[in-house]
Every structure is written in structure tokens, then in C-alpha cells.
Amino acid sequence: VAPEDLRGLLGLLLQLEDETEQEEMQAVVAAAALRIDQPLARANAVERLFAAGEDAKTKSRLIRVMGKIGDDSSLPVVREGLQSPDPLLADAAARALAEWPTLTARDDVLAIARTSPNAVHKVLALRAFVRMVEGDRFRSPQASVSDLKDAVALAARPEEKILVLGALPAFACEDALSLAESFLNSGEVKAEAGAAVDMIKEKLEKR
């Protein structure tokens, strides 16, 4: 796949009005882009269309595609969109960062989870943050658990606490065990906490 091959797909995307069809076409464009050999060229066609676009609807759709492609050269564009006074662009940027497939948007989603006034964006960003922490296996377990503690502090719903508890066994250490045990008296997530504690203890005993 060459970058120019994306132009036709992007043209189709911009013609669609149905949201479900837009989502499907965004995924198709991203899948095609990920077949381009040069990683930093995968979003070039999208970025060029974005720069030439004039209306927020067009730009917001293209930002969502950038989030699915995850080309780091697009991050400055998406970050700028997040600060836009236009709600369409700001919403698209928050959702794009939450979908970012690599770890490079970890600080961005944590900032959204901490400071966004939009409850939906906060939840999407927090879930993305936990996913990105869990996906980074090159850090020390203690550092990852420290991040997951930050996530717990921001979690207003049991669903996100359950996500954290599900991630903890991947970073089995005393800190992970302590964090999981701190939920054993929580009615909402007691069962998940117990399962996490058992898994962490099992891993620690095998060392």
C-alpha cells in the first residue's frame, strides 16, 4: 500500500453521514495505512487533507483516523485539536488519543483523565491509560503499579477499578499485592480484588 492509495478511501469517508459507517470506514482507512512500510508516512495523506480542510466536521473525522493509525507524527495535530474551542474537534481529539495504539499518548490520556471537564472523555482516557500502562512491560513492576495507583485515584466507577485489578497481576510485586488487598473490603469490586490477590500471591510464591 502506498500513501496515495489512501486518498480514495479518505474521500469516501468524508462523504459518509452515518456515524456507524464513518466508524467502519475510519477502521478501513487505518488498516490500509498500517500496511504502509514507512511508519512515519502512514498518516501523511490524512495530515495533508486535515491541513487543507476548512470545516470542523471534516477535520474531526480525520483526527479520529489519526488516532486509529497511531503515527506519532500526528500527535501534535491531535494535541492541538484537544485545545480547540470547537467542541467537535476537541471531542474527536480526546477520543483519538484514547484510541492511540502505542504508548506515546500515555501522558496525554492521563492529563485528560485528570483535568477534562467532560465525564465521557475522562472515562475513555482513564481506560486508555490503564491499557497503556499494562502494555508497557519494559518498566519496573513498582513503576507500573505506581501508575495504576494514580488510575485508582481517578476512578469514579467500579468498571475502571476492575480494569486496574485485572492489570495488577502482570506486575506482581509487594506494591501490587498491597494495592489489590486494599480493595478486599470494597463491596463493588471485592471478588475481582480477591482474584487479583490470589494471582499475585501465586506469582510471588513461584519466584
Tab-separated table of C-alpha atoms in Angstrom:
chain	number	residue	atom	x	y	z
A	1	VAL	CA	0.000	0.000	0.000
A	2	ALA	CA	1.312	3.440	-0.941
A	3	PRO	CA	0.298	6.654	0.845
A	4	GLU	CA	-1.515	7.897	-2.244
A	5	ASP	CA	-3.745	4.813	-2.154
A	6	LEU	CA	-5.440	6.213	0.932
A	7	ARG	CA	-6.838	9.239	-0.872
A	8	GLY	CA	-9.774	7.368	-2.377
A	9	LEU	CA	-10.691	5.789	0.962
A	10	LEU	CA	-10.451	9.147	2.698
A	11	GLY	CA	-12.674	10.677	0.031
A	12	LEU	CA	-15.299	8.032	0.743
A	13	LEU	CA	-15.023	8.639	4.480
A	14	LEU	CA	-15.667	12.341	4.099
A	15	GLN	CA	-18.810	11.645	2.060
A	16	LEU	CA	-20.430	9.421	4.696
A	17	GLU	CA	-23.054	10.836	7.042
A	18	ASP	CA	-23.998	7.758	9.062
A	19	GLU	CA	-21.871	7.546	12.224
A	20	THR	CA	-21.619	3.758	12.179
A	21	GLU	CA	-20.479	3.810	8.561
A	22	GLN	CA	-17.957	6.524	9.425
A	23	GLU	CA	-16.514	4.380	12.220
A	24	GLU	CA	-16.247	1.403	9.886
A	25	MET	CA	-14.542	3.444	7.171
A	26	GLN	CA	-12.146	5.009	9.686
A	27	ALA	CA	-11.102	1.486	10.644
A	28	VAL	CA	-10.682	0.526	6.972
A	29	VAL	CA	-8.500	3.598	6.313
A	30	ALA	CA	-6.385	2.884	9.379
A	31	ALA	CA	-5.933	-0.775	8.424
A	32	ALA	CA	-4.779	0.268	4.951
A	33	ALA	CA	-2.443	2.897	6.386
A	34	LEU	CA	-0.821	0.376	8.726
A	35	ARG	CA	0.243	-1.646	5.682
A	36	ILE	CA	2.476	1.232	4.526
A	37	ASP	CA	6.096	0.240	5.118
A	38	GLN	CA	7.344	3.575	6.466
A	39	PRO	CA	5.785	4.100	9.935
A	40	LEU	CA	6.094	7.879	9.849
A	41	ALA	CA	4.432	8.068	6.432
A	42	ARG	CA	1.285	6.222	7.387
A	43	ALA	CA	-0.716	9.312	8.279
A	44	ASN	CA	0.727	11.653	5.634
A	45	ALA	CA	-2.351	11.601	3.414
A	46	VAL	CA	-4.606	12.168	6.415
A	47	GLU	CA	-2.461	15.037	7.674
A	48	ARG	CA	-2.444	16.713	4.250
A	49	LEU	CA	-6.229	16.528	3.988
A	50	PHE	CA	-6.523	17.838	7.526
A	51	ALA	CA	-4.300	20.828	6.745
A	52	ALA	CA	-6.397	21.605	3.652
A	53	GLY	CA	-9.739	21.091	5.398
A	54	GLU	CA	-11.806	24.069	6.358
A	55	ASP	CA	-14.741	22.753	8.366
A	56	ALA	CA	-14.695	21.162	11.799
A	57	LYS	CA	-16.723	18.138	10.670
A	58	THR	CA	-14.085	17.143	8.111
A	59	LYS	CA	-11.208	17.799	10.490
A	60	SER	CA	-12.826	15.858	13.310
A	61	ARG	CA	-13.256	12.760	11.137
A	62	LEU	CA	-9.628	12.940	10.059
A	63	ILE	CA	-8.428	13.316	13.642
A	64	ARG	CA	-10.288	10.125	14.554
A	65	VAL	CA	-8.452	8.332	11.727
A	66	MET	CA	-5.139	9.638	13.054
A	67	GLY	CA	-5.964	8.111	16.428
A	68	LYS	CA	-6.565	4.715	14.869
A	69	ILE	CA	-3.359	4.849	12.795
A	70	GLY	CA	-1.206	5.951	15.735
A	71	ASP	CA	1.513	7.625	13.637
A	72	ASP	CA	3.434	9.704	16.175
A	73	SER	CA	3.933	12.463	13.619
A	74	SER	CA	0.201	13.155	14.030
A	75	LEU	CA	0.348	13.693	17.782
A	76	PRO	CA	0.994	17.465	17.601
A	77	VAL	CA	-2.073	17.872	15.362
A	78	VAL	CA	-4.259	15.835	17.710
A	79	ARG	CA	-2.953	17.674	20.773
A	80	GLU	CA	-3.758	20.980	19.127
A	81	GLY	CA	-7.251	19.704	18.364
A	82	LEU	CA	-7.734	18.898	22.031
A	83	GLN	CA	-7.291	22.598	22.840
A	84	SER	CA	-9.719	23.727	20.143
A	85	PRO	CA	-12.712	25.823	21.211
A	86	ASP	CA	-14.744	23.851	18.670
A	87	PRO	CA	-16.459	21.005	20.565
A	88	LEU	CA	-16.387	18.689	17.526
A	89	LEU	CA	-12.609	18.947	17.217
A	90	ALA	CA	-11.971	18.712	20.951
A	91	ASP	CA	-14.195	15.633	21.214
A	92	ALA	CA	-12.526	13.953	18.226
A	93	ALA	CA	-9.069	14.661	19.645
A	94	ALA	CA	-9.904	13.253	23.081
A	95	ARG	CA	-11.307	10.105	21.515
A	96	ALA	CA	-8.340	9.805	19.131
A	97	LEU	CA	-5.854	9.953	21.998
A	98	ALA	CA	-7.883	7.361	23.914
A	99	GLU	CA	-7.655	5.039	20.886
A	100	TRP	CA	-3.924	5.600	20.320
A	101	PRO	CA	-2.470	2.137	19.724
A	102	THR	CA	1.017	2.820	21.096
A	103	LEU	CA	2.325	4.040	24.442
A	104	THR	CA	3.320	7.505	23.256
A	105	ALA	CA	-0.015	9.060	24.222
A	106	ARG	CA	0.157	7.817	27.820
A	107	ASP	CA	0.853	11.230	29.343
A	108	ASP	CA	-1.841	12.783	27.157
A	109	VAL	CA	-4.585	10.433	28.294
A	110	LEU	CA	-3.523	10.755	31.923
A	111	ALA	CA	-3.836	14.531	31.634
A	112	ILE	CA	-7.317	14.173	30.124
A	113	ALA	CA	-8.357	11.777	32.895
A	114	ARG	CA	-7.120	14.249	35.489
A	115	THR	CA	-8.378	17.540	34.113
A	116	SER	CA	-11.093	17.132	31.487
A	117	PRO	CA	-14.481	18.623	32.408
A	118	ASN	CA	-16.098	16.033	30.127
A	119	ALA	CA	-17.083	12.906	32.076
A	120	VAL	CA	-17.074	10.677	28.975
A	121	HIS	CA	-13.617	11.846	27.967
A	122	LYS	CA	-12.336	11.218	31.498
A	123	VAL	CA	-13.549	7.614	31.437
A	124	LEU	CA	-12.223	6.913	27.933
A	125	ALA	CA	-8.863	8.436	28.814
A	126	LEU	CA	-8.566	6.577	32.099
A	127	ARG	CA	-9.309	3.253	30.434
A	128	ALA	CA	-6.735	4.080	27.757
A	129	PHE	CA	-4.179	4.952	30.434
A	130	VAL	CA	-4.625	1.599	32.170
A	131	ARG	CA	-4.327	-0.175	28.805
A	132	MET	CA	-1.105	1.690	28.012
A	133	VAL	CA	0.398	1.008	31.436
A	134	GLU	CA	-0.460	-2.675	31.077
A	135	GLY	CA	1.084	-2.738	27.610
A	136	ASP	CA	4.450	-1.428	28.767
A	137	ARG	CA	6.378	-4.429	30.060
A	138	PHE	CA	9.803	-2.770	29.994
A	139	ARG	CA	9.370	-0.736	33.175
A	140	SER	CA	9.825	-1.998	36.704
A	141	PRO	CA	6.714	-3.545	38.270
A	142	GLN	CA	6.862	-0.924	41.024
A	143	ALA	CA	6.752	1.947	38.498
A	144	SER	CA	3.771	0.416	36.714
A	145	VAL	CA	1.923	-0.171	39.984
A	146	SER	CA	2.575	3.453	40.912
A	147	ASP	CA	0.829	4.473	37.686
A	148	LEU	CA	-2.040	2.127	38.431
A	149	LYS	CA	-2.397	3.750	41.860
A	150	ASP	CA	-2.814	7.066	40.054
A	151	ALA	CA	-5.501	5.441	37.922
A	152	VAL	CA	-7.329	4.157	41.009
A	153	ALA	CA	-7.320	7.651	42.488
A	154	LEU	CA	-9.076	8.907	39.348
A	155	ALA	CA	-11.537	6.019	39.043
A	156	ALA	CA	-15.035	7.119	39.969
A	157	ARG	CA	-16.702	3.920	38.726
A	158	PRO	CA	-16.180	0.257	39.664
A	159	GLU	CA	-15.583	-0.603	35.995
A	160	GLU	CA	-12.260	1.249	35.933
A	161	LYS	CA	-11.221	-0.163	39.308
A	162	ILE	CA	-11.863	-3.636	37.898
A	163	LEU	CA	-9.624	-2.788	34.936
A	164	VAL	CA	-6.819	-1.852	37.321
A	165	LEU	CA	-7.294	-5.019	39.355
A	166	GLY	CA	-7.136	-7.032	36.163
A	167	ALA	CA	-3.849	-5.384	35.221
A	168	LEU	CA	-2.110	-5.774	38.585
A	169	PRO	CA	-1.124	-9.476	38.304
A	170	ALA	CA	1.032	-8.590	35.272
A	171	PHE	CA	3.232	-6.572	37.655
A	172	ALA	CA	3.415	-8.967	40.571
A	173	CYS	CA	5.324	-7.346	43.432
A	174	GLU	CA	4.611	-6.353	47.022
A	175	ASP	CA	3.229	-2.997	45.894
A	176	ALA	CA	0.785	-4.728	43.547
A	177	LEU	CA	-0.295	-7.063	46.324
A	178	SER	CA	-0.889	-4.155	48.708
A	179	LEU	CA	-2.945	-2.277	46.150
A	180	ALA	CA	-5.093	-5.307	45.361
A	181	GLU	CA	-5.585	-6.062	49.069
A	182	SER	CA	-6.784	-2.512	49.659
A	183	PHE	CA	-9.946	-3.408	47.715
A	184	LEU	CA	-10.792	-6.596	49.595
A	185	ASN	CA	-13.353	-4.767	51.731
A	186	SER	CA	-14.902	-2.957	48.792
A	187	GLY	CA	-18.287	-4.474	48.027
A	188	GLU	CA	-18.263	-3.263	44.435
A	189	VAL	CA	-15.039	-4.993	43.425
A	190	LYS	CA	-14.409	-7.455	46.264
A	191	ALA	CA	-14.496	-10.539	44.035
A	192	GLU	CA	-12.116	-9.034	41.479
A	193	ALA	CA	-9.775	-7.898	44.247
A	194	GLY	CA	-9.709	-11.399	45.712
A	195	ALA	CA	-8.889	-12.903	42.334
A	196	ALA	CA	-6.093	-10.373	41.792
A	197	VAL	CA	-4.636	-11.051	45.247
A	198	ASP	CA	-4.623	-14.799	44.620
A	199	MET	CA	-2.925	-14.417	41.239
A	200	ILE	CA	-0.272	-12.036	42.563
A	201	LYS	CA	0.488	-14.275	45.542
A	202	GLU	CA	0.790	-17.295	43.244
A	203	LYS	CA	3.291	-15.458	41.042
A	204	LEU	CA	5.312	-14.220	44.020
A	205	GLU	CA	5.477	-17.721	45.510
A	206	LYS	CA	6.924	-19.125	42.276
A	207	ARG	CA	9.909	-16.787	42.393
